[in-house]
Each structure stands twice: as structure tokens, then as C-alpha cells.
PDB file of C-alpha atoms in Angstrom:
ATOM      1  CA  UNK A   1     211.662 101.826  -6.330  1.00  0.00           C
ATOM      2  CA  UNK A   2     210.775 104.738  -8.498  1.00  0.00           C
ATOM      3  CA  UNK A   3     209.911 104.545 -12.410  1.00  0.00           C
ATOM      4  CA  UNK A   4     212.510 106.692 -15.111  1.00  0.00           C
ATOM      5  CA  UNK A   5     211.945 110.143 -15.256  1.00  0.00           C
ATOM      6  CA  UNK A   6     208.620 110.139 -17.555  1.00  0.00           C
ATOM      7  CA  UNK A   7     206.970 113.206 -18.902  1.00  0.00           C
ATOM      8  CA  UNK A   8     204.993 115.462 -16.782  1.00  0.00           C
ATOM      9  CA  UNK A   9     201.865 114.210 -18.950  1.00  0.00           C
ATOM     10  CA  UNK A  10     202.321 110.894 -18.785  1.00  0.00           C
ATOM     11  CA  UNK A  11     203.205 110.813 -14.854  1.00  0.00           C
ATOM     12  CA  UNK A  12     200.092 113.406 -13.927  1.00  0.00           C
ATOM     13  CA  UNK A  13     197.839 111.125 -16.040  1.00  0.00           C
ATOM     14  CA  UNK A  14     199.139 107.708 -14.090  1.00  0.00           C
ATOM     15  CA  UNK A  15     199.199 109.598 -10.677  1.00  0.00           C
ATOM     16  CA  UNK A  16     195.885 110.276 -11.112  1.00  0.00           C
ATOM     17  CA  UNK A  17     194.368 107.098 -12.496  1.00  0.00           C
ATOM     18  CA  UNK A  18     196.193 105.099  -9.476  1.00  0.00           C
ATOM     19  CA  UNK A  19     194.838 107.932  -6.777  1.00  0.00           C
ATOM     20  CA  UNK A  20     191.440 107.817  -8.370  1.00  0.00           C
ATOM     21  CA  UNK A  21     191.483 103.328  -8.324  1.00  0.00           C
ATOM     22  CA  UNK A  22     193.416 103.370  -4.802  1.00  0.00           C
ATOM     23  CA  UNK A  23     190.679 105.739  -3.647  1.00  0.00           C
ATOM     24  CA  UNK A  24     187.721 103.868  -4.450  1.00  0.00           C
ATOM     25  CA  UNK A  25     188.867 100.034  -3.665  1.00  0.00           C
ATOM     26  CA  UNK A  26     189.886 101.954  -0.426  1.00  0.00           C
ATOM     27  CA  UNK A  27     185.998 102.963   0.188  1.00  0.00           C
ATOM     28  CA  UNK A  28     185.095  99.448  -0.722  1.00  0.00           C
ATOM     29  CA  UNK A  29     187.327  98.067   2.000  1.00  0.00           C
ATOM     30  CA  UNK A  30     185.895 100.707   4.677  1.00  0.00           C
ATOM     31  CA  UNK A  31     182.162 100.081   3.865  1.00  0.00           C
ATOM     32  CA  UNK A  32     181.799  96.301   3.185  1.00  0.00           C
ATOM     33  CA  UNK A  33     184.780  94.918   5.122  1.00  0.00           C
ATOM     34  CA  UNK A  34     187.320  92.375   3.396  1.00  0.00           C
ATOM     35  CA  UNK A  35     185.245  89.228   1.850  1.00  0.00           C
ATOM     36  CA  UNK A  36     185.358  87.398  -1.342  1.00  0.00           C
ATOM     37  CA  UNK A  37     182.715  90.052  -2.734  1.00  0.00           C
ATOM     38  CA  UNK A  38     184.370  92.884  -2.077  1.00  0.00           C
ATOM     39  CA  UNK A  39     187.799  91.835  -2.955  1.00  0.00           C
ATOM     40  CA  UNK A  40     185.910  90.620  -6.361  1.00  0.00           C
ATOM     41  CA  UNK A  41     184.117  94.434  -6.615  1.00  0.00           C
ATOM     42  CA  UNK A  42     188.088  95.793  -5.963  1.00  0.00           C
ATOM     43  CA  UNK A  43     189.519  93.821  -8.501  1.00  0.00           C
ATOM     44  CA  UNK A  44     187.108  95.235 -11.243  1.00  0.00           C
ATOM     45  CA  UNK A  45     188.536  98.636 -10.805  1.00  0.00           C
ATOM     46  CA  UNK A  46     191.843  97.109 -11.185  1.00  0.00           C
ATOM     47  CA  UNK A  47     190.963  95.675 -13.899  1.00  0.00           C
ATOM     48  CA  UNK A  48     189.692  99.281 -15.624  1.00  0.00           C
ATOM     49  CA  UNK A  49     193.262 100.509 -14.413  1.00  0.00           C
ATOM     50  CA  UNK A  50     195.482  97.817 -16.484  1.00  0.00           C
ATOM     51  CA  UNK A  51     193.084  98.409 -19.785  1.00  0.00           C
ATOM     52  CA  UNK A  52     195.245 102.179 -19.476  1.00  0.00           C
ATOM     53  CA  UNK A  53     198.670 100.863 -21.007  1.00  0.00           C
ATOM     54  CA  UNK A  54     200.245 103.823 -22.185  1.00  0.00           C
ATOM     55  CA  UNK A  55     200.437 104.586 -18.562  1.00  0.00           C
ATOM     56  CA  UNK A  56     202.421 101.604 -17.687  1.00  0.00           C
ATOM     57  CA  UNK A  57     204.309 100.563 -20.083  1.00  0.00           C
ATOM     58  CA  UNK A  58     207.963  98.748 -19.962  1.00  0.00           C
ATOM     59  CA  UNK A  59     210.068 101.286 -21.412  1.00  0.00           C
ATOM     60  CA  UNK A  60     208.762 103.115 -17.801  1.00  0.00           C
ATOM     61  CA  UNK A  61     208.738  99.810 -16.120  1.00  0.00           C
ATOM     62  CA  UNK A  62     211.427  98.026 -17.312  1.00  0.00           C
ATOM     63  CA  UNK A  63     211.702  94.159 -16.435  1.00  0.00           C
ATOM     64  CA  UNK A  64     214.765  93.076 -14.069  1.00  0.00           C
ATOM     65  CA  UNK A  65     218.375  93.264 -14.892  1.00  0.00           C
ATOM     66  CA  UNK A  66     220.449  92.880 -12.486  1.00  0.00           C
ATOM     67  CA  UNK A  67     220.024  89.053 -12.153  1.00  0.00           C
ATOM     68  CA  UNK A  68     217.199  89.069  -9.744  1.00  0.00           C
ATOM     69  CA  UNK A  69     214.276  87.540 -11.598  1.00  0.00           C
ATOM     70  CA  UNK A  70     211.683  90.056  -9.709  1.00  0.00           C
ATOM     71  CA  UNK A  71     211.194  93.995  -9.639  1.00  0.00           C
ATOM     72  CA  UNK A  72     208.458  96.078  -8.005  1.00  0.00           C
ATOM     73  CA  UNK A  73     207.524  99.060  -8.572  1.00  0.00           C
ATOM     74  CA  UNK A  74     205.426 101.468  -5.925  1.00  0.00           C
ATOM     75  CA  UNK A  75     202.823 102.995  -7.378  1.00  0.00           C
ATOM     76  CA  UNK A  76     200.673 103.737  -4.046  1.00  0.00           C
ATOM     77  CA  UNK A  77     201.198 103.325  -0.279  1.00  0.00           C
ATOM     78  CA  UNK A  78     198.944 104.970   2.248  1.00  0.00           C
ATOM     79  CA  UNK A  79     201.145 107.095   5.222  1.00  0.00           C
ATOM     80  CA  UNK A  80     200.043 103.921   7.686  1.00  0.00           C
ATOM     81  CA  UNK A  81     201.741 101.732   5.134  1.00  0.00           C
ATOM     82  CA  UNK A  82     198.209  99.956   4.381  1.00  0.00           C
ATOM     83  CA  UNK A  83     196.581 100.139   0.314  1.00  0.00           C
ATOM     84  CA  UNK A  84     199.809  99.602  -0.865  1.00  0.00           C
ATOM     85  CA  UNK A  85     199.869  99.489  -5.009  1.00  0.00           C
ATOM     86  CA  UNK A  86     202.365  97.896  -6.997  1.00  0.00           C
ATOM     87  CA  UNK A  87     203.480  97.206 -10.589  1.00  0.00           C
ATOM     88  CA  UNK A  88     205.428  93.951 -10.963  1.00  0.00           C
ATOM     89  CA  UNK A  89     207.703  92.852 -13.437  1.00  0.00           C
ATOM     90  CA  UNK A  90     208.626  89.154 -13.359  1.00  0.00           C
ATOM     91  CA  UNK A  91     210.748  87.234 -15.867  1.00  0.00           C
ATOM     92  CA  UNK A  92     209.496  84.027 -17.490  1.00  0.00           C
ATOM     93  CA  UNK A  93     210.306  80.873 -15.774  1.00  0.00           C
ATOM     94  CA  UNK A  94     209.749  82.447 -11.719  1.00  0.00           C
ATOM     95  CA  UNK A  95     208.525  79.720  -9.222  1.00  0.00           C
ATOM     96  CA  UNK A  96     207.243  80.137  -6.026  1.00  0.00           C
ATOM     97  CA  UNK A  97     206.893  77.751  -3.335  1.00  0.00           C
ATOM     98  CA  UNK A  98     203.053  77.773  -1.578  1.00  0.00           C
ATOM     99  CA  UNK A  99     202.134  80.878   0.751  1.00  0.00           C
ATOM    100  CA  UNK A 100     200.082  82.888   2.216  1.00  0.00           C
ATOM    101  CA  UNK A 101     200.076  86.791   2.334  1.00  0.00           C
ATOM    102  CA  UNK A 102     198.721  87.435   5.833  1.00  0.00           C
ATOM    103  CA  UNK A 103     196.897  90.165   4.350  1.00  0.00           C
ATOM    104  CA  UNK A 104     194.073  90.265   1.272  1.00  0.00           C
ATOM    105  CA  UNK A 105     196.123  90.494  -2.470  1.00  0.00           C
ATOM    106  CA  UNK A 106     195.162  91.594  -5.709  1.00  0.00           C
ATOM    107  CA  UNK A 107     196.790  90.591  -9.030  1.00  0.00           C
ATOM    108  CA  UNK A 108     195.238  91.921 -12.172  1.00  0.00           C
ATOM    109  CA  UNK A 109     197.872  91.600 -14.955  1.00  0.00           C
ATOM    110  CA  UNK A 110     198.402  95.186 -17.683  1.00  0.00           C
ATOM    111  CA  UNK A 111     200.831  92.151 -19.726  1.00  0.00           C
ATOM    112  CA  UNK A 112     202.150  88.754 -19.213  1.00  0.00           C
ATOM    113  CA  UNK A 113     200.892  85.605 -17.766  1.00  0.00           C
ATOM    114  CA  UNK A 114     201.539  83.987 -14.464  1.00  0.00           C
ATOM    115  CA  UNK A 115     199.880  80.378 -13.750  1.00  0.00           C
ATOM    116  CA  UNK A 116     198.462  80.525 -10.194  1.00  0.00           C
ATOM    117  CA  UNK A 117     197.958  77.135  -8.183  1.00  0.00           C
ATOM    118  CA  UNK A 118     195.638  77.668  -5.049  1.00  0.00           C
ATOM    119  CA  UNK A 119     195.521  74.944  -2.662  1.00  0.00           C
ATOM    120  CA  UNK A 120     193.739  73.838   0.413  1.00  0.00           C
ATOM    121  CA  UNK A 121     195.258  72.585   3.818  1.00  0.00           C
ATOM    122  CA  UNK A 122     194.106  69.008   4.861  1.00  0.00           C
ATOM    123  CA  UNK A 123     195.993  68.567   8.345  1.00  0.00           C
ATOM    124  CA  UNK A 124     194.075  69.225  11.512  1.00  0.00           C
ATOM    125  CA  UNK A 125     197.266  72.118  12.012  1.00  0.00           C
ATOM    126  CA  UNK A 126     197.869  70.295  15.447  1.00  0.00           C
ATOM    127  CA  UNK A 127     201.738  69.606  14.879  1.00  0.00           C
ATOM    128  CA  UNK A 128     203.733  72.326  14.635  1.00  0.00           C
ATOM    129  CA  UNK A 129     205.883  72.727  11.601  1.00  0.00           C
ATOM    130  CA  UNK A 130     203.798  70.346   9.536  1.00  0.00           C
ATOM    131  CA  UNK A 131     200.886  70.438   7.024  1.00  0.00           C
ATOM    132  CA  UNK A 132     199.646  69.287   3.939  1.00  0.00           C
ATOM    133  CA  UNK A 133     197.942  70.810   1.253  1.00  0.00           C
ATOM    134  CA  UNK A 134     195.837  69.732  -1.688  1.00  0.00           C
ATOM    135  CA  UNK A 135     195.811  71.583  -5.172  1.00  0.00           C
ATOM    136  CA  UNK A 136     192.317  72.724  -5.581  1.00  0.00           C
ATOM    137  CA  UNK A 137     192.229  75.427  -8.301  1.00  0.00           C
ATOM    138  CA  UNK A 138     194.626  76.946 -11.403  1.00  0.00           C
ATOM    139  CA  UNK A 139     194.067  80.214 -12.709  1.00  0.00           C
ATOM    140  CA  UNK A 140     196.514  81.999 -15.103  1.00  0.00           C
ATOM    141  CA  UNK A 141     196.477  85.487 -14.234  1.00  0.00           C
ATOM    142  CA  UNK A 142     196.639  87.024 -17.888  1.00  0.00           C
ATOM    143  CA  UNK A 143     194.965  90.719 -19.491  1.00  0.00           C
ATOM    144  CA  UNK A 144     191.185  90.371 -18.041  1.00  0.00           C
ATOM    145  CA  UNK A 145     191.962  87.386 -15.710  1.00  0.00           C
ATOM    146  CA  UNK A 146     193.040  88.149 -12.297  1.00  0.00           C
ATOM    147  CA  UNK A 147     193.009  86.404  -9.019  1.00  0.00           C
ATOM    148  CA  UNK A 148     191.478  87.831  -5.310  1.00  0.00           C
ATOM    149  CA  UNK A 149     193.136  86.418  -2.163  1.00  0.00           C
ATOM    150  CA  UNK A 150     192.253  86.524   1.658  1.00  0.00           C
ATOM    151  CA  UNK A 151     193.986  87.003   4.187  1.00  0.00           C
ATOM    152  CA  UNK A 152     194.910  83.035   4.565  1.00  0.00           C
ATOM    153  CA  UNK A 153     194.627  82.127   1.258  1.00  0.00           C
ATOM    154  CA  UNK A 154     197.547  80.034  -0.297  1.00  0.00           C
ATOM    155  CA  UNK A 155     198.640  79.764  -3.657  1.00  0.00           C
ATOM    156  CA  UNK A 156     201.743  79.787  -5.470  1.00  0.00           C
ATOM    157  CA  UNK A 157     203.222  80.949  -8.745  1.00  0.00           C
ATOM    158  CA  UNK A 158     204.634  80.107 -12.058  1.00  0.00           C
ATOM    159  CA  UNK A 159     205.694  82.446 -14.786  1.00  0.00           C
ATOM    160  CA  UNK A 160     204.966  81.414 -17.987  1.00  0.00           C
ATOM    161  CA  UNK A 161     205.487  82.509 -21.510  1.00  0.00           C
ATOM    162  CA  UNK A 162     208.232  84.208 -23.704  1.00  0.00           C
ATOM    163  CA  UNK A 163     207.467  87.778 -21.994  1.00  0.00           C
ATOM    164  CA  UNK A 164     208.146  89.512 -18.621  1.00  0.00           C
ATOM    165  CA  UNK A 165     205.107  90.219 -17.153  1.00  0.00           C
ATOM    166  CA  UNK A 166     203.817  93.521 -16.044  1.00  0.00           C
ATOM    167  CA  UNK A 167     200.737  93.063 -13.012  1.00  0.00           C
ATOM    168  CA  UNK A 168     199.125  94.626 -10.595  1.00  0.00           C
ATOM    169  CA  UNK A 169     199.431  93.565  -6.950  1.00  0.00           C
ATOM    170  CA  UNK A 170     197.806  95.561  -4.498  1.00  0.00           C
ATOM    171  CA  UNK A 171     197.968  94.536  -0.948  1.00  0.00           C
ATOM    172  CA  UNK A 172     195.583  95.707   2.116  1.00  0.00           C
ATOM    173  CA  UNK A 173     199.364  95.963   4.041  1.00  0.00           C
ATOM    174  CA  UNK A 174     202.395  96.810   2.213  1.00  0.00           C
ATOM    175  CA  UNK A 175     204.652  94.060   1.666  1.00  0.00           C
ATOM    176  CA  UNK A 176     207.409  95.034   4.115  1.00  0.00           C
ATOM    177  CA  UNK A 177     204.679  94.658   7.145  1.00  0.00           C
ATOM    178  CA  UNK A 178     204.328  90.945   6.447  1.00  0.00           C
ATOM    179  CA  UNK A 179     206.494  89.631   8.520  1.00  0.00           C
ATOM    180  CA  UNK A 180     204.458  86.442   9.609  1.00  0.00           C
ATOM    181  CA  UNK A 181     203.707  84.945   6.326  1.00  0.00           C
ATOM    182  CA  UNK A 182     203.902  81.218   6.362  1.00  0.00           C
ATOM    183  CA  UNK A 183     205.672  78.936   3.409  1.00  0.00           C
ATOM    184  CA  UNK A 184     204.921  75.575   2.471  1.00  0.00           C
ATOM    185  CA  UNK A 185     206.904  72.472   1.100  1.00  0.00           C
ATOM    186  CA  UNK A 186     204.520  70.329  -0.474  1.00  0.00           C
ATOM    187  CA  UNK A 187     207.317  67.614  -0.821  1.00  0.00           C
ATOM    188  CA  UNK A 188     207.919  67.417   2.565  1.00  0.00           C
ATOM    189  CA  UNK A 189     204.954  68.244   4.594  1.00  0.00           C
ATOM    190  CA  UNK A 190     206.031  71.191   6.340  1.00  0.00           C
ATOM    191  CA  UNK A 191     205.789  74.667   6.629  1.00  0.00           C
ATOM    192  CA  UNK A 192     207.650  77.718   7.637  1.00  0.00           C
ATOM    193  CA  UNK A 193     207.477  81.283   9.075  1.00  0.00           C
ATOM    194  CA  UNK A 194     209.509  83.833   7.209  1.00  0.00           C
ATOM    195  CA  UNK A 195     209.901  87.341   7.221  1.00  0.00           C
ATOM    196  CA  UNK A 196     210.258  88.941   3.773  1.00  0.00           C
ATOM    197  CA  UNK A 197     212.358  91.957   5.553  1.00  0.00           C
ATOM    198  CA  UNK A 198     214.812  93.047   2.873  1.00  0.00           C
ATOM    199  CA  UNK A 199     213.944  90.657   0.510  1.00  0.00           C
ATOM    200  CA  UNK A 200     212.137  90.645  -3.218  1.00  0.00           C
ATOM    201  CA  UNK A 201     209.379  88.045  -2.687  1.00  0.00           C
ATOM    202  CA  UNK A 202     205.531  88.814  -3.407  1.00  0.00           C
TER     203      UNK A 202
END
């Protein structure tokens, strides 16, 4: 999905700012692999890139209206479909079961908050289709509070507040390559594959 038509000023200046972020966190990843440091040394120039908010602002990134409570917005994708940048906009009140990304994740926020529950797996993961997890860290992504994520991490995700928000979530694949992502029902136990072909997940 592509932003309004902006001004040529406006769009050169946030072209460039993303190019100039994507490059560097994409050194970062070729030189010191993917670990908690590096992802942490990625985020900070994230981090510089959301401080620039007349670059993404929501009359250019408008929150949802079509019903869906969810938009993204591309701002960068490498030809190999890896690096991939986006800008989300999320309404208040969004839930998301637990998961995993299958890949590392970035979300630094440019506006809004979004409560973020990590949690730890406790089974042995010796019976398919089932697994518990235990709730061992909260973090509420917010301006100058973001979260880093490996590969296997799992968290999940409540909106919160009177605002959309508008965040940063850059991915080491893009989102449509994820096709083996696992979900988790607390509740129950179990877990899930599920392929996120087609649909507006994150």
C-alpha cells in the first residue's frame, strides 16, 4: 500500500531518511549477524527515524477505515523481499493472540502506544499441537520505547489509548514470506501454524 500523493519535498526527504536507516541497520545485520546486540544497535537508528514526524505523519498515513482495525504501509523492501520497512497504523483496542515472527522484528513507535506481553514456553515441545507459555515481560511500545525480537521470540499485542498508533516495524523478511509462523492459545494449551498469505496480521 502506497501513502497519498505528498509533495515532492516531503516524499524526497522521507525516501531518503528510510534509504539512509534501511541502509545502515542493513550493514549491521551483514557484519555482526542477528543477536540481541545488534537488533538493540538497529533499533537506535529507528529510533532517530521516528524523532522525524513531519515525514510521517497521519494526514500521509492515515489510520484504517474500511473496518479492518490494521493498515500497513511499505516504506522499504529489498528486491529479495528481505529489510522490509513498514509504517503501521493500528486502532485502539487491537488484540493479538501470542506469536512468533519466524524472522527478527523491530517496533519503534513515531505515535501511539501498544502494550507488548513477551512470554516464555515451559513444555518440553514433545507433543505436537501443544504448549504452554508463561508471561515473562510487558513493555509498552510508546515514542522512545521500542521492543527487539528474534527470530523465535513470542509476544503478543494490545493497543491501548484514545489514538491510532503510527510505528515502525521492520522485519529481516517481509511479512508475506512468513508463512510458518506459529500462534498460541494460552487458554487452551495449544498452538498453531498459520500462514499470513493475504491477510493483515503483523
Amino acid at each position: 500500500m502506497t501513502a497519498a500523493e505528498q509533495p515532492p519535498s516531503v516524499a524526497e526527504a522521507r525516501a531518503k531518511a528510510v534509504s539512509n536507516a534501511v541502509d545502515i541497520i542493513r550493514e549491521i545485520e551483514n557484519s555482526k549477524g542477528v543477536t540481541c546486540e545488534s537488533l538493540s544497535e538497529m533499533r537506535e537508528h529507528l529510533y532517530a527515524l521516528a524523532t522525524h514526524k513531519d515525514l510521517f505523519s497521519r494526514e500521509d498515513f492515515p489510520p484504517p477505515t474500511d473496518g479492518d482495525t490494521n493498515i500497513r504501509y511499505v516504506l522499504s523492501e529489498d528486491d529479495d523481499q528481505r529489510f522490509a520497512l513498514y509504517l503501521n497504523s493500528i486502532l485502539p483496542g487491537k488484540l493479538t493472540d501470542p506469536h512468533n515472527h519466524t524472522t527478527w522484528a523491530i517496533v519503534v513507535a513515531v505515535e501511539g502506544e501498544e502494550q507488548n506481553q513477551f512470554y516464555k514456553r515451559t513444555d518440553d515441545g514433545t507433543v505436537p499441537g501443544k504448549a504452554t507459555l508463561e508471561l515473562d515481560e510487558e513493555v509498552t511500545v510508546r515514542p522512545g520505547v521500542g521492543v527487539a525480537m528474534m527470530p523465535d521470540d513470542v509476544h503478543s499485542i494490545a493497543v491501548v489509548g484514545d489514538t491510532p498508533t503510527l510505528h515502525f516495524h521492520m522485519y529481516g523478511r517481509a511479512i508475506e514470506t512468513l508463512t510458518e509462523r506459529v500462534g498460541y492459545n494460552v487458554e487452551e494449551g495449544t498452538y498453531e501454524y498459520y500462514n499470513l498469505q493475504g491477510k493483515n496480521q503483523r
